[in-house]
mmCIF file of C-alpha atoms in Angstrom:
data_model
loop_
_atom_site.group_PDB
_atom_site.id
_atom_site.type_symbol
_atom_site.label_atom_id
_atom_site.label_comp_id
_atom_site.label_asym_id
_atom_site.label_seq_id
_atom_site.Cartn_x
_atom_site.Cartn_y
_atom_site.Cartn_z
ATOM 1 C CA MET A 5 0.878 11.745 14.582
ATOM 2 C CA ARG A 6 2.722 8.457 14.192
ATOM 3 C CA VAL A 7 3.069 6.080 11.235
ATOM 4 C CA ARG A 8 4.760 2.725 11.696
ATOM 5 C CA VAL A 9 5.453 0.053 9.080
ATOM 6 C CA GLN A 10 6.888 -3.064 10.642
ATOM 7 C CA ALA A 11 7.205 -6.857 10.461
ATOM 8 C CA GLU A 12 6.883 -7.332 14.218
ATOM 9 C CA PRO A 13 3.558 -7.807 15.977
ATOM 10 C CA PHE A 14 2.139 -4.851 17.910
ATOM 11 C CA ASP A 15 0.167 -4.726 21.130
ATOM 12 C CA TYR A 16 -3.225 -3.278 20.207
ATOM 13 C CA GLY A 17 -4.300 -2.842 23.819
ATOM 14 C CA ALA A 18 -1.115 -1.058 24.786
ATOM 15 C CA GLU A 19 -1.338 1.212 21.725
ATOM 16 C CA CYS A 20 -4.948 2.150 22.548
ATOM 17 C CA THR A 21 -4.305 2.813 26.235
ATOM 18 C CA GLY A 22 -4.035 6.515 26.753
ATOM 19 C CA PHE A 23 -4.171 7.293 23.022
ATOM 20 C CA GLY A 24 -5.500 10.828 22.478
ATOM 21 C CA GLN A 25 -6.329 11.234 26.140
ATOM 22 C CA GLY A 26 -5.045 13.559 28.817
ATOM 23 C CA GLY A 27 -5.745 16.825 27.017
ATOM 24 C CA ARG A 28 -8.748 19.124 27.051
ATOM 25 C CA ASP A 29 -9.539 19.265 23.341
ATOM 26 C CA VAL A 30 -10.344 15.599 22.672
ATOM 27 C CA GLY A 31 -13.855 14.239 23.131
ATOM 28 C CA ALA A 32 -13.649 11.128 20.947
ATOM 29 C CA VAL A 33 -11.176 8.359 20.188
ATOM 30 C CA VAL A 34 -11.839 5.748 17.504
ATOM 31 C CA THR A 35 -9.626 2.714 17.033
ATOM 32 C CA PHE A 36 -9.737 0.046 14.326
ATOM 33 C CA LEU A 37 -7.906 -3.285 14.154
ATOM 34 C CA GLY A 38 -7.500 -5.260 10.918
ATOM 35 C CA VAL A 39 -7.082 -9.029 11.355
ATOM 36 C CA VAL A 40 -6.079 -11.804 8.905
ATOM 37 C CA ARG A 41 -9.298 -13.581 7.881
ATOM 38 C CA ASP A 42 -9.403 -17.076 6.402
ATOM 39 C CA ASP A 43 -12.165 -17.139 3.775
ATOM 40 C CA SER A 44 -11.141 -20.453 2.217
ATOM 41 C CA GLY A 45 -10.699 -22.371 5.449
ATOM 42 C CA THR A 46 -7.282 -23.519 4.197
ATOM 43 C CA LEU A 47 -5.209 -20.382 4.658
ATOM 44 C CA ALA A 48 -1.792 -21.134 6.126
ATOM 45 C CA ALA A 49 -0.492 -17.564 5.990
ATOM 46 C CA MET A 50 -1.030 -14.157 4.460
ATOM 47 C CA GLU A 51 2.210 -12.820 2.990
ATOM 48 C CA ILE A 52 2.252 -9.030 2.831
ATOM 49 C CA GLU A 53 4.747 -7.429 0.492
ATOM 50 C CA HIS A 54 5.403 -3.690 0.509
ATOM 51 C CA TYR A 55 7.535 -1.010 -1.130
ATOM 52 C CA PRO A 56 9.978 0.196 1.535
ATOM 53 C CA GLY A 57 10.273 3.953 1.410
ATOM 54 C CA MET A 58 7.156 4.604 -0.646
ATOM 55 C CA THR A 59 4.968 2.842 1.931
ATOM 56 C CA GLU A 60 5.922 5.237 4.724
ATOM 57 C CA LYS A 61 5.612 8.255 2.407
ATOM 58 C CA ALA A 62 2.221 7.220 1.052
ATOM 59 C CA ILE A 63 0.761 6.522 4.508
ATOM 60 C CA THR A 64 2.153 9.791 5.876
ATOM 61 C CA THR A 65 0.548 11.719 3.010
ATOM 62 C CA ILE A 66 -2.816 10.045 3.656
ATOM 63 C CA ALA A 67 -2.480 10.603 7.419
ATOM 64 C CA GLU A 68 -1.620 14.272 6.996
ATOM 65 C CA GLU A 69 -4.648 14.774 4.797
ATOM 66 C CA ALA A 70 -6.863 13.133 7.441
ATOM 67 C CA ARG A 71 -5.353 15.201 10.229
ATOM 68 C CA GLY A 72 -5.935 18.457 8.348
ATOM 69 C CA ARG A 73 -9.384 17.616 7.065
ATOM 70 C CA TRP A 74 -10.867 16.463 10.385
ATOM 71 C CA GLY A 75 -8.701 18.565 12.682
ATOM 72 C CA LEU A 76 -7.431 15.516 14.508
ATOM 73 C CA ALA A 77 -5.623 16.003 17.799
ATOM 74 C CA ASP A 78 -3.740 12.749 17.282
ATOM 75 C CA LEU A 79 -3.519 9.910 14.814
ATOM 76 C CA LEU A 80 -1.743 6.554 14.717
ATOM 77 C CA VAL A 81 -1.317 4.092 11.853
ATOM 78 C CA ILE A 82 0.535 0.786 12.225
ATOM 79 C CA HIS A 83 0.743 -1.607 9.256
ATOM 80 C CA ARG A 84 2.627 -4.879 9.255
ATOM 81 C CA HIS A 85 4.341 -6.756 6.433
ATOM 82 C CA GLY A 86 5.739 -10.269 6.103
ATOM 83 C CA ALA A 87 4.023 -13.616 6.746
ATOM 84 C CA LEU A 88 1.015 -13.426 9.083
ATOM 85 C CA ARG A 89 -1.157 -16.274 10.305
ATOM 86 C CA PRO A 90 -4.992 -16.251 10.333
ATOM 87 C CA GLY A 91 -6.212 -14.380 13.388
ATOM 88 C CA GLU A 92 -3.109 -12.197 13.616
ATOM 89 C CA ALA A 93 -3.384 -8.423 13.578
ATOM 90 C CA ILE A 94 -2.342 -6.822 10.258
ATOM 91 C CA MET A 95 -2.858 -3.169 10.973
ATOM 92 C CA MET A 96 -4.482 -0.582 13.203
ATOM 93 C CA VAL A 97 -5.696 2.969 12.975
ATOM 94 C CA ALA A 98 -6.481 5.327 15.845
ATOM 95 C CA THR A 99 -7.909 8.822 15.594
ATOM 96 C CA ALA A 100 -8.585 11.435 18.275
ATOM 97 C CA ALA A 101 -10.860 14.425 17.637
ATOM 98 C CA ARG A 102 -13.154 16.887 19.431
ATOM 99 C CA HIS A 103 -16.273 15.016 18.304
ATOM 100 C CA ARG A 104 -17.039 11.423 17.375
ATOM 101 C CA ALA A 105 -18.217 12.099 13.811
ATOM 102 C CA ALA A 106 -14.777 13.456 12.919
ATOM 103 C CA ALA A 107 -12.969 10.592 14.661
ATOM 104 C CA PHE A 108 -15.103 7.941 12.901
ATOM 105 C CA GLU A 109 -14.972 9.600 9.492
ATOM 106 C CA ALA A 110 -11.221 10.140 9.642
ATOM 107 C CA ALA A 111 -10.694 6.481 10.600
ATOM 108 C CA GLU A 112 -12.861 5.334 7.668
ATOM 109 C CA PHE A 113 -11.065 7.690 5.296
ATOM 110 C CA LEU A 114 -7.708 6.305 6.448
ATOM 111 C CA MET A 115 -8.886 2.717 5.967
ATOM 112 C CA ASP A 116 -10.305 3.398 2.496
ATOM 113 C CA TYR A 117 -7.097 5.071 1.343
ATOM 114 C CA LEU A 118 -4.720 2.590 2.966
ATOM 115 C CA LYS A 119 -6.517 -0.191 1.114
ATOM 116 C CA SER A 120 -5.843 1.090 -2.372
ATOM 117 C CA ARG A 121 -3.214 3.847 -2.129
ATOM 118 C CA ALA A 122 -0.599 2.410 0.226
ATOM 119 C CA PRO A 123 1.800 0.063 -1.616
ATOM 120 C CA PHE A 124 1.021 -3.273 0.032
ATOM 121 C CA TRP A 125 0.191 -6.512 -1.765
ATOM 122 C CA LYS A 126 -1.357 -9.533 -0.084
ATOM 123 C CA LYS A 127 -0.657 -13.111 -1.098
ATOM 124 C CA GLU A 128 -2.619 -15.998 0.327
ATOM 125 C CA ILE A 129 -0.488 -19.038 1.102
ATOM 126 C CA GLY A 130 -2.886 -21.979 1.217
ATOM 127 C CA ALA A 131 -3.059 -25.719 1.125
ATOM 128 C CA ASP A 132 -3.929 -25.598 -2.605
ATOM 129 C CA GLY A 133 -1.144 -23.182 -3.519
ATOM 130 C CA ASP A 134 -0.489 -19.466 -3.415
ATOM 131 C CA SER A 135 -2.527 -16.647 -4.921
ATOM 132 C CA TRP A 136 -2.297 -12.873 -4.972
ATOM 133 C CA VAL A 137 -5.320 -11.109 -3.550
ATOM 134 C CA ALA A 138 -6.900 -9.037 -6.334
ATOM 135 C CA ALA A 139 -7.916 -5.444 -5.702
ATOM 136 C CA LYS A 140 -11.695 -5.037 -5.668
ATOM 137 C CA ASP A 141 -13.580 -2.513 -7.768
ATOM 138 C CA GLU A 142 -15.563 -1.472 -4.695
ATOM 139 C CA ASP A 143 -12.326 -0.549 -2.901
ATOM 140 C CA GLU A 144 -11.504 1.910 -5.674
ATOM 141 C CA ALA A 145 -15.132 3.118 -5.741
ATOM 142 C CA ALA A 146 -14.984 3.712 -1.964
ATOM 143 C CA LEU A 147 -12.534 6.568 -2.556
ATOM 144 C CA THR A 148 -15.074 8.581 -4.518
ATOM 145 C CA ARG A 149 -17.132 9.317 -1.393
ATOM 146 C CA TRP A 150 -14.245 11.379 -0.023
ATOM 147 C CA MET B 16 20.621 4.945 -15.737
ATOM 148 C CA ILE B 17 17.322 4.284 -14.071
ATOM 149 C CA ASP B 18 16.348 1.865 -11.295
ATOM 150 C CA ILE B 19 13.314 -0.267 -12.054
ATOM 151 C CA LEU B 20 11.519 -2.077 -9.239
ATOM 152 C CA TYR B 21 8.901 -4.792 -9.560
ATOM 153 C CA PHE B 22 6.456 -5.913 -6.898
ATOM 154 C CA ALA B 23 4.011 -8.764 -6.283
ATOM 155 C CA TRP B 24 3.109 -10.827 -9.387
ATOM 156 C CA VAL B 25 4.994 -8.436 -11.676
ATOM 157 C CA ARG B 26 8.169 -9.303 -9.735
ATOM 158 C CA GLU B 27 7.343 -13.015 -9.941
ATOM 159 C CA ARG B 28 6.652 -12.955 -13.694
ATOM 160 C CA ILE B 29 9.797 -11.016 -14.526
ATOM 161 C CA GLY B 30 11.819 -13.006 -12.028
ATOM 162 C CA LEU B 31 13.657 -10.213 -10.266
ATOM 163 C CA PRO B 32 12.841 -7.499 -7.737
ATOM 164 C CA ARG B 33 14.879 -4.697 -9.294
ATOM 165 C CA GLU B 34 17.336 -3.874 -12.019
ATOM 166 C CA ARG B 35 19.222 -0.886 -13.338
ATOM 167 C CA VAL B 36 18.796 -0.096 -17.018
ATOM 168 C CA GLU B 37 20.179 2.316 -19.552
ATOM 169 C CA THR B 38 17.266 3.766 -21.486
ATOM 170 C CA ALA B 39 16.414 6.614 -23.792
ATOM 171 C CA ALA B 40 12.680 6.181 -23.189
ATOM 172 C CA GLU B 41 10.871 9.503 -22.876
ATOM 173 C CA THR B 42 7.776 8.258 -21.122
ATOM 174 C CA VAL B 43 6.752 5.344 -18.913
ATOM 175 C CA ALA B 44 4.861 3.870 -21.884
ATOM 176 C CA ASP B 45 8.053 4.015 -23.993
ATOM 177 C CA LEU B 46 9.969 2.240 -21.230
ATOM 178 C CA VAL B 47 7.282 -0.440 -21.009
ATOM 179 C CA ALA B 48 7.504 -0.991 -24.786
ATOM 180 C CA GLU B 49 11.302 -1.289 -24.525
ATOM 181 C CA LEU B 50 11.098 -3.800 -21.691
ATOM 182 C CA ALA B 51 8.300 -5.825 -23.294
ATOM 183 C CA ALA B 52 10.396 -6.197 -26.462
ATOM 184 C CA ARG B 53 13.301 -7.674 -24.501
ATOM 185 C CA GLU B 54 12.062 -11.117 -23.553
ATOM 186 C CA GLU B 55 8.905 -13.161 -23.252
ATOM 187 C CA ARG B 56 8.751 -12.837 -19.440
ATOM 188 C CA TYR B 57 8.626 -9.028 -19.757
ATOM 189 C CA ALA B 58 6.082 -9.210 -22.567
ATOM 190 C CA VAL B 59 3.869 -11.385 -20.359
ATOM 191 C CA ALA B 60 4.197 -9.089 -17.341
ATOM 192 C CA PHE B 61 3.403 -5.967 -19.363
ATOM 193 C CA ALA B 62 0.735 -7.523 -21.625
ATOM 194 C CA ASP B 63 -2.070 -5.505 -20.054
ATOM 195 C CA THR B 64 -0.931 -2.233 -18.519
ATOM 196 C CA SER B 65 -4.484 -1.446 -17.407
ATOM 197 C CA ALA B 66 -3.855 -4.145 -14.747
ATOM 198 C CA LEU B 67 -0.701 -2.349 -13.600
ATOM 199 C CA ARG B 68 0.194 0.748 -11.639
ATOM 200 C CA VAL B 69 3.368 2.790 -11.857
ATOM 201 C CA ALA B 70 5.216 4.953 -9.351
ATOM 202 C CA LEU B 71 7.913 7.467 -10.297
ATOM 203 C CA ASP B 72 10.355 8.243 -7.492
ATOM 204 C CA GLN B 73 7.848 6.679 -5.064
ATOM 205 C CA GLU B 74 4.821 8.733 -6.173
ATOM 206 C CA LEU B 75 1.910 7.139 -8.029
ATOM 207 C CA SER B 76 1.931 8.278 -11.636
ATOM 208 C CA GLU B 77 0.581 7.553 -15.120
ATOM 209 C CA PHE B 78 1.920 5.549 -18.047
ATOM 210 C CA SER B 79 1.880 8.720 -20.140
ATOM 211 C CA ALA B 80 4.180 10.543 -17.691
ATOM 212 C CA PRO B 81 7.628 11.748 -18.836
ATOM 213 C CA LEU B 82 10.723 10.063 -17.405
ATOM 214 C CA SER B 83 13.099 13.009 -17.497
ATOM 215 C CA GLY B 84 14.846 13.417 -14.143
ATOM 216 C CA VAL B 85 13.236 10.261 -12.736
ATOM 217 C CA ARG B 86 15.613 7.944 -10.877
ATOM 218 C CA GLU B 87 13.309 5.155 -9.736
ATOM 219 C CA VAL B 88 10.391 3.570 -11.570
ATOM 220 C CA ALA B 89 8.250 0.895 -9.921
ATOM 221 C CA PHE B 90 5.683 -1.376 -11.563
ATOM 222 C CA PHE B 91 3.098 -3.277 -9.539
ATOM 223 C CA PRO B 92 -0.505 -4.493 -9.525
ATOM 224 C CA PRO B 93 -3.268 -2.452 -7.840
ATOM 225 C CA MET B 94 -2.522 -2.250 -4.142
ATOM 226 C CA THR B 95 -4.246 -4.354 -1.497
ATOM 227 C CA GLY B 96 -3.403 -2.795 1.853
ATOM 228 C CA GLY B 97 -5.507 -2.471 4.966
#
């Protein structure tokens, strides 16, 4: 299990290559990539602030819960911070399990929890000024299914 | 002494990322009341605590939680990771 919080870009392809493979107990690998989207059409950058120390702890807690609950053979979370341009990768999740249902569910669980329980805050830097991205009620509601 | 950290728009409204304060506050809510009484910028930031979250020593907590033994308090808006 690996958790990385970093400003630098990561190589999604390289991270996925070989992930969870090579053993005899893994039948399914699911990977997810989050990318900076420009809804307004005027986004210059997405500035991601985080809480050094708590971020790593919070993600590790979420990841350990996922690993235990779905019996994952391996798990990887990478989340970036700093100024990112539209189209750049923000974060990725990879899960490896015996069966695909567990790998998919664990990846969705990780995404739902990272969204509202990992201390990151997004600010949109646009042509018309800057604005903090507000948390959505449905993101909080998404946690109730787990 | 207790370290107080502010993130995102809370940091911007108060105008600093962290500070160390001497306080006798027993709970987070008491600390918020103390800070809000200091200056307008704090009062504005803490006007609606339902829009805020708090972490004590890097664990999410509640405004009713006691502060005894806590070294680091952080205030921030709901998180937007992922």
